[in-house]
């Protein structure tokens, strides 16, 4: 009998033949346990070294900054008890004025003028030639010393000479007297009057606000002793 049945399926592929040039993959051997331990120890050592260097660098920078800060703070300052005696805060407002010896020639208003180029001012501003402007509000110790002399002038002065500290609340504010002092000038020896001197000294605690202005007025500018140690004006802010 003739088989007439035909299948549409293709025959299975023939496997390739192995030749001498065919490469066989051989798996690489795993690293030994001893090699792994050495690598781990090396990495741990590097990490610890980095940690120690970081901590050491931080400590060095911290100590250096502390030393520089301490040196800056103490530079030029006395130590021990001397430092305690000079504990007045250098950054507080203060003024110590040197009188201008040309005041009598320049001023006709009775206000003393000051040599601001040779005066000490901290957080207080000069205004014109006679006034000081407050920049920091607070309680101030204000002082004034005006020395009068009659020189070679003749005649008797039966009334005392006057020195006043005046205050303005602002640049254009009204003036008011906050301190007054007197002194007698003439000295008598028999029927004659000899040259004499007297000093009107005053000091007061005054509450001052920002923008307030202070000045010193005298009765007769021509009788003022313009020595810088004899006639002064100043103030300092209390802590």
PDB file of C-alpha atoms in Angstrom:
ATOM      1  CA  UNK A   1       0.000   0.000   0.000  1.00  0.00           C
ATOM      2  CA  UNK A   2       1.322   3.447  -0.886  1.00  0.00           C
ATOM      3  CA  UNK A   3       1.287   6.071   1.999  1.00  0.00           C
ATOM      4  CA  UNK A   4      -0.213   9.227   0.664  1.00  0.00           C
ATOM      5  CA  UNK A   5      -0.187  11.150   4.006  1.00  0.00           C
ATOM      6  CA  UNK A   6       2.083  14.256   3.983  1.00  0.00           C
ATOM      7  CA  UNK A   7       2.916  16.369   7.082  1.00  0.00           C
ATOM      8  CA  UNK A   8       3.385  20.168   6.955  1.00  0.00           C
ATOM      9  CA  UNK A   9       5.775  20.198   9.936  1.00  0.00           C
ATOM     10  CA  UNK A  10       9.387  20.806   9.150  1.00  0.00           C
ATOM     11  CA  UNK A  11      11.882  18.263  10.391  1.00  0.00           C
ATOM     12  CA  UNK A  12      13.845  19.204  13.577  1.00  0.00           C
ATOM     13  CA  UNK A  13      17.141  21.020  13.031  1.00  0.00           C
ATOM     14  CA  UNK A  14      20.301  19.077  13.043  1.00  0.00           C
ATOM     15  CA  UNK A  15      22.544  20.024  16.052  1.00  0.00           C
ATOM     16  CA  UNK A  16      25.857  21.649  15.118  1.00  0.00           C
ATOM     17  CA  UNK A  17      28.880  19.564  15.144  1.00  0.00           C
ATOM     18  CA  UNK A  18      31.575  20.330  17.686  1.00  0.00           C
ATOM     19  CA  UNK A  19      34.896  21.154  16.170  1.00  0.00           C
ATOM     20  CA  UNK A  20      38.322  21.697  17.668  1.00  0.00           C
ATOM     21  CA  UNK A  21      37.966  25.527  17.325  1.00  0.00           C
ATOM     22  CA  UNK A  22      34.856  25.741  19.548  1.00  0.00           C
ATOM     23  CA  UNK A  23      35.574  27.703  22.829  1.00  0.00           C
ATOM     24  CA  UNK A  24      34.414  26.241  26.105  1.00  0.00           C
ATOM     25  CA  UNK A  25      33.736  28.835  28.903  1.00  0.00           C
ATOM     26  CA  UNK A  26      35.378  27.883  32.174  1.00  0.00           C
ATOM     27  CA  UNK A  27      34.032  29.752  35.309  1.00  0.00           C
ATOM     28  CA  UNK A  28      36.649  31.888  37.168  1.00  0.00           C
ATOM     29  CA  UNK A  29      37.542  30.706  40.605  1.00  0.00           C
ATOM     30  CA  UNK A  30      36.127  32.632  43.625  1.00  0.00           C
ATOM     31  CA  UNK A  31      38.667  34.694  45.672  1.00  0.00           C
ATOM     32  CA  UNK A  32      39.980  32.996  48.686  1.00  0.00           C
ATOM     33  CA  UNK A  33      38.682  33.863  52.163  1.00  0.00           C
ATOM     34  CA  UNK A  34      42.100  35.184  53.193  1.00  0.00           C
ATOM     35  CA  UNK A  35      42.157  37.686  50.310  1.00  0.00           C
ATOM     36  CA  UNK A  36      38.655  38.971  51.233  1.00  0.00           C
ATOM     37  CA  UNK A  37      39.674  39.570  54.855  1.00  0.00           C
ATOM     38  CA  UNK A  38      42.732  41.572  53.761  1.00  0.00           C
ATOM     39  CA  UNK A  39      40.611  43.793  51.495  1.00  0.00           C
ATOM     40  CA  UNK A  40      38.050  44.438  54.267  1.00  0.00           C
ATOM     41  CA  UNK A  41      40.770  45.310  56.744  1.00  0.00           C
ATOM     42  CA  UNK A  42      42.342  47.735  54.270  1.00  0.00           C
ATOM     43  CA  UNK A  43      39.018  49.518  53.644  1.00  0.00           C
ATOM     44  CA  UNK A  44      38.305  49.724  57.388  1.00  0.00           C
ATOM     45  CA  UNK A  45      41.788  51.177  57.986  1.00  0.00           C
ATOM     46  CA  UNK A  46      41.274  53.838  55.289  1.00  0.00           C
ATOM     47  CA  UNK A  47      37.905  54.806  56.795  1.00  0.00           C
ATOM     48  CA  UNK A  48      39.346  55.103  60.318  1.00  0.00           C
ATOM     49  CA  UNK A  49      42.299  57.159  59.076  1.00  0.00           C
ATOM     50  CA  UNK A  50      39.939  59.549  57.297  1.00  0.00           C
ATOM     51  CA  UNK A  51      37.838  59.840  60.456  1.00  0.00           C
ATOM     52  CA  UNK A  52      40.863  60.599  62.655  1.00  0.00           C
ATOM     53  CA  UNK A  53      42.151  63.205  60.211  1.00  0.00           C
ATOM     54  CA  UNK A  54      38.743  64.909  60.078  1.00  0.00           C
ATOM     55  CA  UNK A  55      38.388  65.041  63.865  1.00  0.00           C
ATOM     56  CA  UNK A  56      41.976  66.235  64.318  1.00  0.00           C
ATOM     57  CA  UNK A  57      41.537  68.988  61.721  1.00  0.00           C
ATOM     58  CA  UNK A  58      38.330  70.180  63.365  1.00  0.00           C
ATOM     59  CA  UNK A  59      40.004  70.350  66.811  1.00  0.00           C
ATOM     60  CA  UNK A  60      42.994  72.242  65.370  1.00  0.00           C
ATOM     61  CA  UNK A  61      40.817  74.840  63.628  1.00  0.00           C
ATOM     62  CA  UNK A  62      38.651  75.300  66.738  1.00  0.00           C
ATOM     63  CA  UNK A  63      41.644  75.855  69.033  1.00  0.00           C
ATOM     64  CA  UNK A  64      43.251  78.239  66.570  1.00  0.00           C
ATOM     65  CA  UNK A  65      40.082  80.354  66.296  1.00  0.00           C
ATOM     66  CA  UNK A  66      39.739  80.444  70.085  1.00  0.00           C
ATOM     67  CA  UNK A  67      43.349  81.599  70.454  1.00  0.00           C
ATOM     68  CA  UNK A  68      42.984  84.337  67.839  1.00  0.00           C
ATOM     69  CA  UNK A  69      39.733  85.566  69.401  1.00  0.00           C
ATOM     70  CA  UNK A  70      41.309  85.692  72.855  1.00  0.00           C
ATOM     71  CA  UNK A  71      44.364  87.532  71.541  1.00  0.00           C
ATOM     72  CA  UNK A  72      42.180  90.109  69.765  1.00  0.00           C
ATOM     73  CA  UNK A  73      40.078  90.716  72.869  1.00  0.00           C
ATOM     74  CA  UNK A  74      43.041  91.203  75.217  1.00  0.00           C
ATOM     75  CA  UNK A  75      45.336  93.071  72.841  1.00  0.00           C
ATOM     76  CA  UNK A  76      46.375  96.418  74.233  1.00  0.00           C
ATOM     77  CA  UNK A  77      44.412  95.962  77.490  1.00  0.00           C
ATOM     78  CA  UNK A  78      45.826  95.731  81.013  1.00  0.00           C
ATOM     79  CA  UNK A  79      45.565  92.495  82.927  1.00  0.00           C
ATOM     80  CA  UNK A  80      44.237  91.587  86.349  1.00  0.00           C
ATOM     81  CA  UNK A  81      43.171  94.464  88.594  1.00  0.00           C
ATOM     82  CA  UNK A  82      44.222  97.023  86.006  1.00  0.00           C
ATOM     83  CA  UNK A  83      41.735  95.525  83.578  1.00  0.00           C
ATOM     84  CA  UNK A  84      38.990  95.748  86.189  1.00  0.00           C
ATOM     85  CA  UNK A  85      39.768  99.422  86.801  1.00  0.00           C
ATOM     86  CA  UNK A  86      39.536 100.152  83.080  1.00  0.00           C
ATOM     87  CA  UNK A  87      36.249  98.323  82.668  1.00  0.00           C
ATOM     88  CA  UNK A  88      34.449 101.421  81.389  1.00  0.00           C
ATOM     89  CA  UNK A  89      32.871 100.306  78.093  1.00  0.00           C
ATOM     90  CA  UNK A  90      34.901 101.788  75.248  1.00  0.00           C
ATOM     91  CA  UNK A  91      31.952 101.607  72.890  1.00  0.00           C
ATOM     92  CA  UNK A  92      29.626 103.699  75.060  1.00  0.00           C
ATOM     93  CA  UNK A  93      28.909 107.269  74.018  1.00  0.00           C
ATOM     94  CA  UNK A  94      31.282 109.848  75.468  1.00  0.00           C
ATOM     95  CA  UNK A  95      32.707 113.285  74.784  1.00  0.00           C
ATOM     96  CA  UNK A  96      35.533 115.335  76.279  1.00  0.00           C
ATOM     97  CA  UNK A  97      35.967 118.690  74.585  1.00  0.00           C
ATOM     98  CA  UNK A  98      38.957 121.007  74.334  1.00  0.00           C
ATOM     99  CA  UNK A  99      38.044 124.690  74.272  1.00  0.00           C
ATOM    100  CA  UNK A 100      38.861 126.740  71.174  1.00  0.00           C
ATOM    101  CA  UNK A 101      41.104 129.588  72.322  1.00  0.00           C
ATOM    102  CA  UNK A 102      39.746 131.789  69.537  1.00  0.00           C
ATOM    103  CA  UNK A 103      36.191 131.672  70.899  1.00  0.00           C
ATOM    104  CA  UNK A 104      36.208 135.258  72.155  1.00  0.00           C
ATOM    105  CA  UNK A 105      37.120 136.472  68.666  1.00  0.00           C
ATOM    106  CA  UNK A 106      34.667 134.250  66.776  1.00  0.00           C
ATOM    107  CA  UNK A 107      31.568 134.129  68.951  1.00  0.00           C
ATOM    108  CA  UNK A 108      29.259 136.916  70.060  1.00  0.00           C
ATOM    109  CA  UNK A 109      26.450 134.713  71.327  1.00  0.00           C
ATOM    110  CA  UNK A 110      28.015 133.735  74.654  1.00  0.00           C
ATOM    111  CA  UNK A 111      28.381 130.047  73.689  1.00  0.00           C
ATOM    112  CA  UNK A 112      31.804 128.509  74.110  1.00  0.00           C
ATOM    113  CA  UNK A 113      33.304 127.018  70.973  1.00  0.00           C
ATOM    114  CA  UNK A 114      35.290 123.773  70.962  1.00  0.00           C
ATOM    115  CA  UNK A 115      38.286 122.444  69.090  1.00  0.00           C
ATOM    116  CA  UNK A 116      36.789 119.220  67.760  1.00  0.00           C
ATOM    117  CA  UNK A 117      40.038 118.257  66.022  1.00  0.00           C
ATOM    118  CA  UNK A 118      41.663 117.726  69.424  1.00  0.00           C
ATOM    119  CA  UNK A 119      38.613 116.507  71.352  1.00  0.00           C
ATOM    120  CA  UNK A 120      37.440 112.972  72.073  1.00  0.00           C
ATOM    121  CA  UNK A 121      34.057 111.972  70.652  1.00  0.00           C
ATOM    122  CA  UNK A 122      32.463 108.515  70.526  1.00  0.00           C
ATOM    123  CA  UNK A 123      28.873 108.065  69.275  1.00  0.00           C
ATOM    124  CA  UNK A 124      28.295 111.808  69.780  1.00  0.00           C
ATOM    125  CA  UNK A 125      28.374 114.251  66.878  1.00  0.00           C
ATOM    126  CA  UNK A 126      29.526 117.883  66.857  1.00  0.00           C
ATOM    127  CA  UNK A 127      27.109 120.475  65.535  1.00  0.00           C
ATOM    128  CA  UNK A 128      28.474 123.789  64.304  1.00  0.00           C
ATOM    129  CA  UNK A 129      31.224 124.813  66.760  1.00  0.00           C
ATOM    130  CA  UNK A 130      29.353 124.890  70.066  1.00  0.00           C
ATOM    131  CA  UNK A 131      26.833 122.042  70.243  1.00  0.00           C
ATOM    132  CA  UNK A 132      26.936 118.277  70.713  1.00  0.00           C
ATOM    133  CA  UNK A 133      24.270 116.001  69.228  1.00  0.00           C
ATOM    134  CA  UNK A 134      23.278 112.819  71.080  1.00  0.00           C
ATOM    135  CA  UNK A 135      23.122 109.633  68.977  1.00  0.00           C
ATOM    136  CA  UNK A 136      22.354 107.054  71.686  1.00  0.00           C
ATOM    137  CA  UNK A 137      19.507 107.617  74.161  1.00  0.00           C
ATOM    138  CA  UNK A 138      20.202 106.959  77.827  1.00  0.00           C
ATOM    139  CA  UNK A 139      21.303 108.430  81.149  1.00  0.00           C
ATOM    140  CA  UNK A 140      24.385 110.636  80.881  1.00  0.00           C
ATOM    141  CA  UNK A 141      26.796 112.165  83.361  1.00  0.00           C
ATOM    142  CA  UNK A 142      27.282 115.715  82.058  1.00  0.00           C
ATOM    143  CA  UNK A 143      30.062 117.932  83.415  1.00  0.00           C
ATOM    144  CA  UNK A 144      31.363 121.426  82.768  1.00  0.00           C
ATOM    145  CA  UNK A 145      34.302 123.438  84.114  1.00  0.00           C
ATOM    146  CA  UNK A 146      34.739 127.064  83.125  1.00  0.00           C
ATOM    147  CA  UNK A 147      37.560 129.146  84.591  1.00  0.00           C
ATOM    148  CA  UNK A 148      37.344 132.950  84.508  1.00  0.00           C
ATOM    149  CA  UNK A 149      40.187 135.426  84.883  1.00  0.00           C
ATOM    150  CA  UNK A 150      40.187 139.209  84.971  1.00  0.00           C
ATOM    151  CA  UNK A 151      43.783 139.405  83.750  1.00  0.00           C
ATOM    152  CA  UNK A 152      44.959 143.002  83.861  1.00  0.00           C
ATOM    153  CA  UNK A 153      41.479 144.508  83.758  1.00  0.00           C
ATOM    154  CA  UNK A 154      40.602 147.011  86.412  1.00  0.00           C
ATOM    155  CA  UNK A 155      37.430 147.650  88.295  1.00  0.00           C
ATOM    156  CA  UNK A 156      35.271 145.727  90.730  1.00  0.00           C
ATOM    157  CA  UNK A 157      32.773 143.056  89.761  1.00  0.00           C
ATOM    158  CA  UNK A 158      30.208 142.791  92.500  1.00  0.00           C
ATOM    159  CA  UNK A 159      28.071 140.142  90.785  1.00  0.00           C
ATOM    160  CA  UNK A 160      29.193 136.553  90.228  1.00  0.00           C
ATOM    161  CA  UNK A 161      30.036 135.218  86.786  1.00  0.00           C
ATOM    162  CA  UNK A 162      27.685 132.612  85.368  1.00  0.00           C
ATOM    163  CA  UNK A 163      28.155 129.392  83.417  1.00  0.00           C
ATOM    164  CA  UNK A 164      25.165 127.465  82.084  1.00  0.00           C
ATOM    165  CA  UNK A 165      24.684 124.185  80.240  1.00  0.00           C
ATOM    166  CA  UNK A 166      21.799 124.475  77.797  1.00  0.00           C
ATOM    167  CA  UNK A 167      19.713 121.746  76.159  1.00  0.00           C
ATOM    168  CA  UNK A 168      17.723 121.659  72.923  1.00  0.00           C
ATOM    169  CA  UNK A 169      15.406 118.742  72.213  1.00  0.00           C
ATOM    170  CA  UNK A 170      16.277 118.973  68.511  1.00  0.00           C
ATOM    171  CA  UNK A 171      18.295 121.108  66.117  1.00  0.00           C
ATOM    172  CA  UNK A 172      15.506 123.678  65.883  1.00  0.00           C
ATOM    173  CA  UNK A 173      14.095 123.164  69.376  1.00  0.00           C
ATOM    174  CA  UNK A 174      13.797 125.747  72.110  1.00  0.00           C
ATOM    175  CA  UNK A 175      16.754 126.137  74.458  1.00  0.00           C
ATOM    176  CA  UNK A 176      16.423 125.490  78.176  1.00  0.00           C
ATOM    177  CA  UNK A 177      18.918 125.642  81.019  1.00  0.00           C
ATOM    178  CA  UNK A 178      19.672 122.295  82.685  1.00  0.00           C
ATOM    179  CA  UNK A 179      22.750 123.243  84.777  1.00  0.00           C
ATOM    180  CA  UNK A 180      24.017 126.516  86.269  1.00  0.00           C
ATOM    181  CA  UNK A 181      27.172 127.451  88.215  1.00  0.00           C
ATOM    182  CA  UNK A 182      28.579 130.726  89.563  1.00  0.00           C
ATOM    183  CA  UNK A 183      31.892 132.069  90.816  1.00  0.00           C
ATOM    184  CA  UNK A 184      33.273 135.399  92.068  1.00  0.00           C
ATOM    185  CA  UNK A 185      36.214 136.759  90.141  1.00  0.00           C
ATOM    186  CA  UNK A 186      37.647 139.786  91.937  1.00  0.00           C
ATOM    187  CA  UNK A 187      40.090 139.496  94.792  1.00  0.00           C
ATOM    188  CA  UNK A 188      40.525 142.529  97.042  1.00  0.00           C
ATOM    189  CA  UNK A 189      43.659 143.491  98.837  1.00  0.00           C
ATOM    190  CA  UNK A 190      43.211 146.834 100.515  1.00  0.00           C
ATOM    191  CA  UNK A 191      41.869 149.549  98.244  1.00  0.00           C
ATOM    192  CA  UNK A 192      43.150 147.864  95.061  1.00  0.00           C
ATOM    193  CA  UNK A 193      41.829 145.040  92.944  1.00  0.00           C
ATOM    194  CA  UNK A 194      44.417 142.496  91.870  1.00  0.00           C
ATOM    195  CA  UNK A 195      44.120 139.950  89.044  1.00  0.00           C
ATOM    196  CA  UNK A 196      42.129 136.932  90.133  1.00  0.00           C
ATOM    197  CA  UNK A 197      40.672 133.671  88.896  1.00  0.00           C
ATOM    198  CA  UNK A 198      37.652 131.551  89.726  1.00  0.00           C
ATOM    199  CA  UNK A 199      36.151 128.338  88.379  1.00  0.00           C
ATOM    200  CA  UNK A 200      32.488 127.463  87.901  1.00  0.00           C
ATOM    201  CA  UNK A 201      32.200 123.690  88.068  1.00  0.00           C
ATOM    202  CA  UNK A 202      29.053 121.625  87.622  1.00  0.00           C
ATOM    203  CA  UNK A 203      27.969 118.031  87.020  1.00  0.00           C
ATOM    204  CA  UNK A 204      24.604 116.339  86.731  1.00  0.00           C
ATOM    205  CA  UNK A 205      22.904 113.111  85.643  1.00  0.00           C
ATOM    206  CA  UNK A 206      20.619 113.900  82.703  1.00  0.00           C
ATOM    207  CA  UNK A 207      18.331 111.681  80.652  1.00  0.00           C
ATOM    208  CA  UNK A 208      19.039 112.390  76.977  1.00  0.00           C
ATOM    209  CA  UNK A 209      17.278 111.181  73.852  1.00  0.00           C
ATOM    210  CA  UNK A 210      18.538 110.761  70.312  1.00  0.00           C
ATOM    211  CA  UNK A 211      18.769 114.156  68.601  1.00  0.00           C
ATOM    212  CA  UNK A 212      19.113 116.202  71.821  1.00  0.00           C
ATOM    213  CA  UNK A 213      21.805 118.900  71.762  1.00  0.00           C
ATOM    214  CA  UNK A 214      23.912 120.389  74.561  1.00  0.00           C
ATOM    215  CA  UNK A 215      26.142 123.447  74.797  1.00  0.00           C
ATOM    216  CA  UNK A 216      27.823 125.738  77.365  1.00  0.00           C
ATOM    217  CA  UNK A 217      26.918 129.414  77.673  1.00  0.00           C
ATOM    218  CA  UNK A 218      28.894 131.960  79.730  1.00  0.00           C
ATOM    219  CA  UNK A 219      28.165 135.477  80.803  1.00  0.00           C
ATOM    220  CA  UNK A 220      31.331 137.075  79.400  1.00  0.00           C
ATOM    221  CA  UNK A 221      33.484 135.298  76.816  1.00  0.00           C
ATOM    222  CA  UNK A 222      36.306 137.815  77.202  1.00  0.00           C
ATOM    223  CA  UNK A 223      36.888 136.720  80.813  1.00  0.00           C
ATOM    224  CA  UNK A 224      37.212 132.986  80.097  1.00  0.00           C
ATOM    225  CA  UNK A 225      40.549 131.288  80.647  1.00  0.00           C
ATOM    226  CA  UNK A 226      41.030 129.356  77.393  1.00  0.00           C
ATOM    227  CA  UNK A 227      43.625 126.949  78.708  1.00  0.00           C
ATOM    228  CA  UNK A 228      42.527 123.426  77.706  1.00  0.00           C
ATOM    229  CA  UNK A 229      42.914 122.169  81.269  1.00  0.00           C
ATOM    230  CA  UNK A 230      41.027 125.076  82.810  1.00  0.00           C
ATOM    231  CA  UNK A 231      37.890 125.087  80.660  1.00  0.00           C
ATOM    232  CA  UNK A 232      36.337 121.791  79.573  1.00  0.00           C
ATOM    233  CA  UNK A 233      32.987 120.243  78.734  1.00  0.00           C
ATOM    234  CA  UNK A 234      31.940 116.635  78.309  1.00  0.00           C
ATOM    235  CA  UNK A 235      29.660 113.742  79.097  1.00  0.00           C
ATOM    236  CA  UNK A 236      29.523 109.959  79.089  1.00  0.00           C
ATOM    237  CA  UNK A 237      26.668 107.515  78.824  1.00  0.00           C
ATOM    238  CA  UNK A 238      26.041 105.343  81.837  1.00  0.00           C
ATOM    239  CA  UNK A 239      25.812 101.564  81.209  1.00  0.00           C
TER     240      UNK A 239
END
